[in-house]
mmCIF file of C-alpha atoms in Angstrom:
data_model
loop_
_atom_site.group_PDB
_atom_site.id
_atom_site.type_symbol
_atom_site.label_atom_id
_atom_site.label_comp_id
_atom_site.label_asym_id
_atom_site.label_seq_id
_atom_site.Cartn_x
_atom_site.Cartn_y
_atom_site.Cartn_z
ATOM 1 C CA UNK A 1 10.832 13.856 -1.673
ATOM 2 C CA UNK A 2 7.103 12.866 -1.172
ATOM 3 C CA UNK A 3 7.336 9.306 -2.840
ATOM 4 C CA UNK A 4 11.173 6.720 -2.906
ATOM 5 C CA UNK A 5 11.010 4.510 -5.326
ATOM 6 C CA UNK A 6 13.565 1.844 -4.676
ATOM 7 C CA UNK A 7 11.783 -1.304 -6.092
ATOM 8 C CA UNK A 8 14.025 -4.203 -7.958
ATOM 9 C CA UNK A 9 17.205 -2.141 -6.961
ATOM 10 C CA UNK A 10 18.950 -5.823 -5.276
ATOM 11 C CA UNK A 11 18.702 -3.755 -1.121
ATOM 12 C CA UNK A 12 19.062 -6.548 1.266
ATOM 13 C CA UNK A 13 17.876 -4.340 4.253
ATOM 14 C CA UNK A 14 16.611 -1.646 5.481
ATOM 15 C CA UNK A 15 19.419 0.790 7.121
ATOM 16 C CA UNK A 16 18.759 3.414 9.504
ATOM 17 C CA UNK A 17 17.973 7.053 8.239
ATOM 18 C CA UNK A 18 17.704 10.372 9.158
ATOM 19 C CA UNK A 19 13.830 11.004 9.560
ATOM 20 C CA UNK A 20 11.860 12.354 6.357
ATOM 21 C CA UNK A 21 8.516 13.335 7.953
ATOM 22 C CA UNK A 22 7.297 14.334 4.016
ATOM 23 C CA UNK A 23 7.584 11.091 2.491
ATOM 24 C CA UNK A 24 3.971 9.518 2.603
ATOM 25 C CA UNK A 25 4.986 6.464 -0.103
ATOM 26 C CA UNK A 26 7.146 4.181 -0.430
ATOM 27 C CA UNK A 27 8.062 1.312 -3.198
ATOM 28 C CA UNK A 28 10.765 -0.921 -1.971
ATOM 29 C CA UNK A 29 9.196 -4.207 -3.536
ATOM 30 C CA UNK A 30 10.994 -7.054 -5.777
ATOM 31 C CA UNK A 31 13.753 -6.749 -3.485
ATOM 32 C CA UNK A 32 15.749 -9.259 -1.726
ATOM 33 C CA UNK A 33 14.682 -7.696 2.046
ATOM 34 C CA UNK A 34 14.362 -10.303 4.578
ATOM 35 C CA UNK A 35 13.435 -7.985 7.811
ATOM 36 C CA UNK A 36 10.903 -5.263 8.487
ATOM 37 C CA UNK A 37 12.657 -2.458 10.316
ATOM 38 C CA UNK A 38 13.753 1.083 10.609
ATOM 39 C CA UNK A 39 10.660 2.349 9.041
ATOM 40 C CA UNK A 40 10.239 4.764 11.907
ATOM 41 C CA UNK A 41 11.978 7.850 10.279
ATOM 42 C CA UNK A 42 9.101 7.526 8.051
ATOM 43 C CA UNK A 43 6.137 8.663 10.307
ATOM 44 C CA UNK A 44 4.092 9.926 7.441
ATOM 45 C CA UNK A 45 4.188 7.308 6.087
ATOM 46 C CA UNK A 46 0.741 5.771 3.788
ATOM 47 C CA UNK A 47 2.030 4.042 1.710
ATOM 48 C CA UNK A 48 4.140 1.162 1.804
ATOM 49 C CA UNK A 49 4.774 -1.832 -0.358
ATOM 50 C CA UNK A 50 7.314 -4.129 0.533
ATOM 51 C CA UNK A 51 5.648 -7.128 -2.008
ATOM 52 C CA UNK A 52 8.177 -9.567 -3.457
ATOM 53 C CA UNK A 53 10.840 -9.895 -0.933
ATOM 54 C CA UNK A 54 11.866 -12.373 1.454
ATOM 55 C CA UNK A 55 10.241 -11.440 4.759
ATOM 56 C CA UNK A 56 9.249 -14.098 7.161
ATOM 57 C CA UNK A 57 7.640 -11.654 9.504
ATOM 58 C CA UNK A 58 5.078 -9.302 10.568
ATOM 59 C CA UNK A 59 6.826 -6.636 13.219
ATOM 60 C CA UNK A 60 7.925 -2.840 13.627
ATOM 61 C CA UNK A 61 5.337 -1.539 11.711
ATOM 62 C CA UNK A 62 2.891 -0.286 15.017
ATOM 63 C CA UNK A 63 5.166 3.249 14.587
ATOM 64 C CA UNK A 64 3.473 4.267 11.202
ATOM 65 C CA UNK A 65 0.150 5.603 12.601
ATOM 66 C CA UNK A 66 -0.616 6.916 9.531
ATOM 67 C CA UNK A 67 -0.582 3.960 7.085
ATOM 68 C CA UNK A 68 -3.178 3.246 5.342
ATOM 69 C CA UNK A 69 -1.925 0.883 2.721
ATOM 70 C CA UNK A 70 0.514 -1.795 2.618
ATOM 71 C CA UNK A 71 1.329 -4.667 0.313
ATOM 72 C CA UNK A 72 3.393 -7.634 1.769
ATOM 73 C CA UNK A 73 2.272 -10.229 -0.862
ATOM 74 C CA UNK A 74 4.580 -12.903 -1.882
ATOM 75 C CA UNK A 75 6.613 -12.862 0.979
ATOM 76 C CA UNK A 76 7.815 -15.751 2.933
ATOM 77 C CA UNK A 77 5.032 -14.921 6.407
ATOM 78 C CA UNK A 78 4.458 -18.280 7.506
ATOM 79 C CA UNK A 79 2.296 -17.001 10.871
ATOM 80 C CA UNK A 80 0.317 -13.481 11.599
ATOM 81 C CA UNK A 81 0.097 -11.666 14.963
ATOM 82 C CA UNK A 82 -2.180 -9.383 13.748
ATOM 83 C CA UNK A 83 -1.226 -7.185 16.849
ATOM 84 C CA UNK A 84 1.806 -5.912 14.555
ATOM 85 C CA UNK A 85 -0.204 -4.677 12.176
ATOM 86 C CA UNK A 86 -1.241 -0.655 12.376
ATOM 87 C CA UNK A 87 -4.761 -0.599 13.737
ATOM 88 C CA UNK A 88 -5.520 2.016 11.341
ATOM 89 C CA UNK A 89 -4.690 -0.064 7.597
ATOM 90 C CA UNK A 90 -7.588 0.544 5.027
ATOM 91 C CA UNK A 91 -5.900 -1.955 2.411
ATOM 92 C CA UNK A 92 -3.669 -4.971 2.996
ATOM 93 C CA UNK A 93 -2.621 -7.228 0.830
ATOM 94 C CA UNK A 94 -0.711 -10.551 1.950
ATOM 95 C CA UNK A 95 -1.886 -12.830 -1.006
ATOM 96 C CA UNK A 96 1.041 -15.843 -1.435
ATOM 97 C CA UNK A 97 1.854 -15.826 1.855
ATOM 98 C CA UNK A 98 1.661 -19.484 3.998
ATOM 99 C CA UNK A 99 -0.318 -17.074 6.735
ATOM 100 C CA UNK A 100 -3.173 -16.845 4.587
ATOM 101 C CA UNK A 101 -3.513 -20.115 4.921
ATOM 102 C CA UNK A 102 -4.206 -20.006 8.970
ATOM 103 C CA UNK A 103 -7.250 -21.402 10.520
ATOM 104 C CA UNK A 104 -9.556 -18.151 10.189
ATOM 105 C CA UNK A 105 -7.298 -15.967 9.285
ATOM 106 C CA UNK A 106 -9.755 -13.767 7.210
ATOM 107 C CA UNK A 107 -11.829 -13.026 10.179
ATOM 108 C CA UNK A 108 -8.687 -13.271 12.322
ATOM 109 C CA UNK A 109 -6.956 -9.892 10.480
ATOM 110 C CA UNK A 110 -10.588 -7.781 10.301
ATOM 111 C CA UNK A 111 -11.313 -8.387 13.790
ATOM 112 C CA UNK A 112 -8.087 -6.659 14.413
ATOM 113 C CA UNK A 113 -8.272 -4.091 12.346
ATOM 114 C CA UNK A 114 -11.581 -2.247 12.710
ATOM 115 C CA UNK A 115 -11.066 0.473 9.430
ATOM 116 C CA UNK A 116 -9.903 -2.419 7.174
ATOM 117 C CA UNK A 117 -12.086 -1.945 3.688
ATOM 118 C CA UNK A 118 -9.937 -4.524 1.582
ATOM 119 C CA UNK A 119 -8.552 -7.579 2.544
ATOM 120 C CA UNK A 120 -6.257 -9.795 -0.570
ATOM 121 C CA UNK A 121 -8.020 -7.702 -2.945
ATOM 122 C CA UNK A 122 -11.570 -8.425 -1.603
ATOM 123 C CA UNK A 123 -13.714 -6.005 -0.039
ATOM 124 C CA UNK A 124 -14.254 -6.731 3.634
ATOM 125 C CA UNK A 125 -18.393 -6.954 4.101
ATOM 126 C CA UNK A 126 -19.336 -4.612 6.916
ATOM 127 C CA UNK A 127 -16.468 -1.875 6.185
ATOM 128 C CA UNK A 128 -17.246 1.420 6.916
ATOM 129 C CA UNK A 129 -18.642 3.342 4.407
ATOM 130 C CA UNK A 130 -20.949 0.264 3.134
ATOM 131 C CA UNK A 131 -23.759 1.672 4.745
ATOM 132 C CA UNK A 132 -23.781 4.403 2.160
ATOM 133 C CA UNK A 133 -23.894 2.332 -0.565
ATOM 134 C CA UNK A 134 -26.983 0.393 0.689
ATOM 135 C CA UNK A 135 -29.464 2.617 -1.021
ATOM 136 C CA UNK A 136 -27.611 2.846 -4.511
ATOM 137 C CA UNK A 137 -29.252 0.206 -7.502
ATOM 138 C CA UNK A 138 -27.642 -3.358 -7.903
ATOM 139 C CA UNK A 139 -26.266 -2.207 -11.006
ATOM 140 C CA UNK A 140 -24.177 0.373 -9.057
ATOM 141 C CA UNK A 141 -23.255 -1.791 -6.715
ATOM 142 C CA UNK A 142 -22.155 -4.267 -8.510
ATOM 143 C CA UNK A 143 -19.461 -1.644 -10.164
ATOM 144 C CA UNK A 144 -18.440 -0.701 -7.459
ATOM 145 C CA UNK A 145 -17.095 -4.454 -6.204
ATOM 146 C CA UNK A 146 -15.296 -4.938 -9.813
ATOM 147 C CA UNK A 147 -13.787 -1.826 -9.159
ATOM 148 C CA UNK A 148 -12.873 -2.932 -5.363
ATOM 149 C CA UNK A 149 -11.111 -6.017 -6.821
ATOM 150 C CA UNK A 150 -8.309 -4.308 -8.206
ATOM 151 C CA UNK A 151 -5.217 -4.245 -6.377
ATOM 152 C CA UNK A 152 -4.482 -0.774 -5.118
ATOM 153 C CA UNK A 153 -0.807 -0.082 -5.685
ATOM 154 C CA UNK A 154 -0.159 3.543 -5.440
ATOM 155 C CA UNK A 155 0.392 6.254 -3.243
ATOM 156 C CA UNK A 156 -2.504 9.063 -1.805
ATOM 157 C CA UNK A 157 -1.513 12.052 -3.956
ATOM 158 C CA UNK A 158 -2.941 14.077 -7.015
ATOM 159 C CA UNK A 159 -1.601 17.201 -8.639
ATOM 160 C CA UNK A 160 -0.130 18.152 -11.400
ATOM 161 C CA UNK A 161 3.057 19.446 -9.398
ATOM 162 C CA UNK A 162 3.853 15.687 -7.953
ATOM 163 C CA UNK A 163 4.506 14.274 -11.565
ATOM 164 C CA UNK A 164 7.254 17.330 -11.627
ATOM 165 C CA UNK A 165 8.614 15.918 -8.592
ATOM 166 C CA UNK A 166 9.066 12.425 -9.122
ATOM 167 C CA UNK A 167 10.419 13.326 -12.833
ATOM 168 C CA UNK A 168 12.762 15.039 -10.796
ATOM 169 C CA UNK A 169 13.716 12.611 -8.080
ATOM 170 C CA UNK A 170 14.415 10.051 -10.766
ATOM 171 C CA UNK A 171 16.160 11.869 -13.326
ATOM 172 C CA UNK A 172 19.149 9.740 -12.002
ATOM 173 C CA UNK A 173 17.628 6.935 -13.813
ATOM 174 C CA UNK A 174 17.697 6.575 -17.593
ATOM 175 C CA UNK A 175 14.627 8.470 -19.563
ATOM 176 C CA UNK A 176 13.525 4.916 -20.154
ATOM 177 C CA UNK A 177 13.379 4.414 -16.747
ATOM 178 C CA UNK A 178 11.677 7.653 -16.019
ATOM 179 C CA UNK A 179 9.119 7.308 -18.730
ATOM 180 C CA UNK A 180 7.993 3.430 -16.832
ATOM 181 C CA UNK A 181 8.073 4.629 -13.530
ATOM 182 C CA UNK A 182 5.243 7.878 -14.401
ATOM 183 C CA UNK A 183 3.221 5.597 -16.604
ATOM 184 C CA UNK A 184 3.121 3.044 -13.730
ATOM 185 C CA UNK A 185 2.632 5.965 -11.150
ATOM 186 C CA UNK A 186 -0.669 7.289 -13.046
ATOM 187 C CA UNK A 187 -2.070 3.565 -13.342
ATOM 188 C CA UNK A 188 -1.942 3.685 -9.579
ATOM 189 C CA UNK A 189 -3.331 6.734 -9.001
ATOM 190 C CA UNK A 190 -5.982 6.370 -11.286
ATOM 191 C CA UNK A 191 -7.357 3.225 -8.976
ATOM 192 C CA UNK A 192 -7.256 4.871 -5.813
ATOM 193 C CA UNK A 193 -9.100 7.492 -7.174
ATOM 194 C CA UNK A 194 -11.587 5.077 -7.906
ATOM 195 C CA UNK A 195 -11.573 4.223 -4.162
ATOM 196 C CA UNK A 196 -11.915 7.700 -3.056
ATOM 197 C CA UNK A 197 -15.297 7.626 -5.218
ATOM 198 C CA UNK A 198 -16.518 4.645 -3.811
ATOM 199 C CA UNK A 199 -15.632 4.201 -0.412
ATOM 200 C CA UNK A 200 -14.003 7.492 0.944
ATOM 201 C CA UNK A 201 -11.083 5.382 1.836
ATOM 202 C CA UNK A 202 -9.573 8.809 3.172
ATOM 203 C CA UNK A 203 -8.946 12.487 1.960
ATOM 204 C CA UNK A 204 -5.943 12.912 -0.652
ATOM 205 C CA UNK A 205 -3.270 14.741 1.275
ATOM 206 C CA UNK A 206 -3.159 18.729 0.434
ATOM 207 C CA UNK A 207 -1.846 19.854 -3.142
ATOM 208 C CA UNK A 208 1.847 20.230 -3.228
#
């Protein structure tokens, strides 16, 4: 498995597994999970959206060195230490959440993280990679901010060979369940390649 997809499935927590170093994505939103934990068998881990659940808090996420995305919208996160957040996030998303309604929290959350490109959906001014784009015309740049406000969703993988996989992976599900689950998958992929283009958010992993 490269990519779980667990979302609406009712899971209440998080349990502790055996590590899976190859996962590098992982759905578990519109759930009823209340507590951030035991992510740490997933050290590969890029991708991670936990939106729709019933977290109250930020914590035991500094283990995943490698994510780059993560999605905690409409959550229950009344207050932000942004030291629990991964230094490293290019995309966060905490939109309906009470903490985005902190005194400064915008500038709070990209002072902390220093990679950030995309903050609630809206590009973060300053972001590396910008620079490259100052020299493009207005008209360019101004596509490339509609495409920046679209929420990013999916996980950092291409290939022909990963649709095989995840057909695979779910084939426990019905073939209507199957058939939503690529459709959504290619939506998602089709916007981060978008970011690739436009902001080198980061290298797709290798083919596999």
């Amino acid at each position: 498995l490269s990519v779980i997809c667990l979302d609406r499935q009712n899971i209440s927590a998080i349990g502790k597994l055996q590590s899976l170093p190859e996962v590098h994505s992982l759905y578990l939103q519109q759930n009823q999970i209340e507590k951030i934990e035991n992510l740490s068998c997933f050290p590969n881990l890029r991708f991670l959206s936990l939106a729709g659940n019933c977290i109250s808090r930020v914590e035991n996420l500094q283990p995943l060195h490698q994510l780059h995305l993560l999605d905690l919208s409409y959550n229950q996160i009344q207050m932000l230490d942004p030291d629990e957040l991964p230094c490293g996030l290019r995309v966060l998303n905490l939109r309906g959440n009470e903490c985005t309604q902190q005194h400064g929290y915008r500038w709070m959350v990209v002072g902390a993280l220093p990679h950030l490109l995309e903050l609630d959906t809206q590009p973060v001014h300053g972001a590396a990679g910008e620079e490259e784009e100052e020299g493009a015309s207005s008209s360019s740049e101004d596509e490339d901010d509609e495409l920046l406000l679209s929420e990013p969703r999916g996980p950092f993988t291409a290939g022909k060979d990963f649709f095989v996989d995840l057909h695979r992976d779910l084939s426990r599900h019905s073939e209507q369940r199957q058939s939503e689950a690529l459709k959504k998958h290619q939506t998602h992929l089709d916007e981060l390649e978008e970011l690739w283009k436009h902001w080198d958010l980061l290298l797709p992993p290798a083919a596999l």
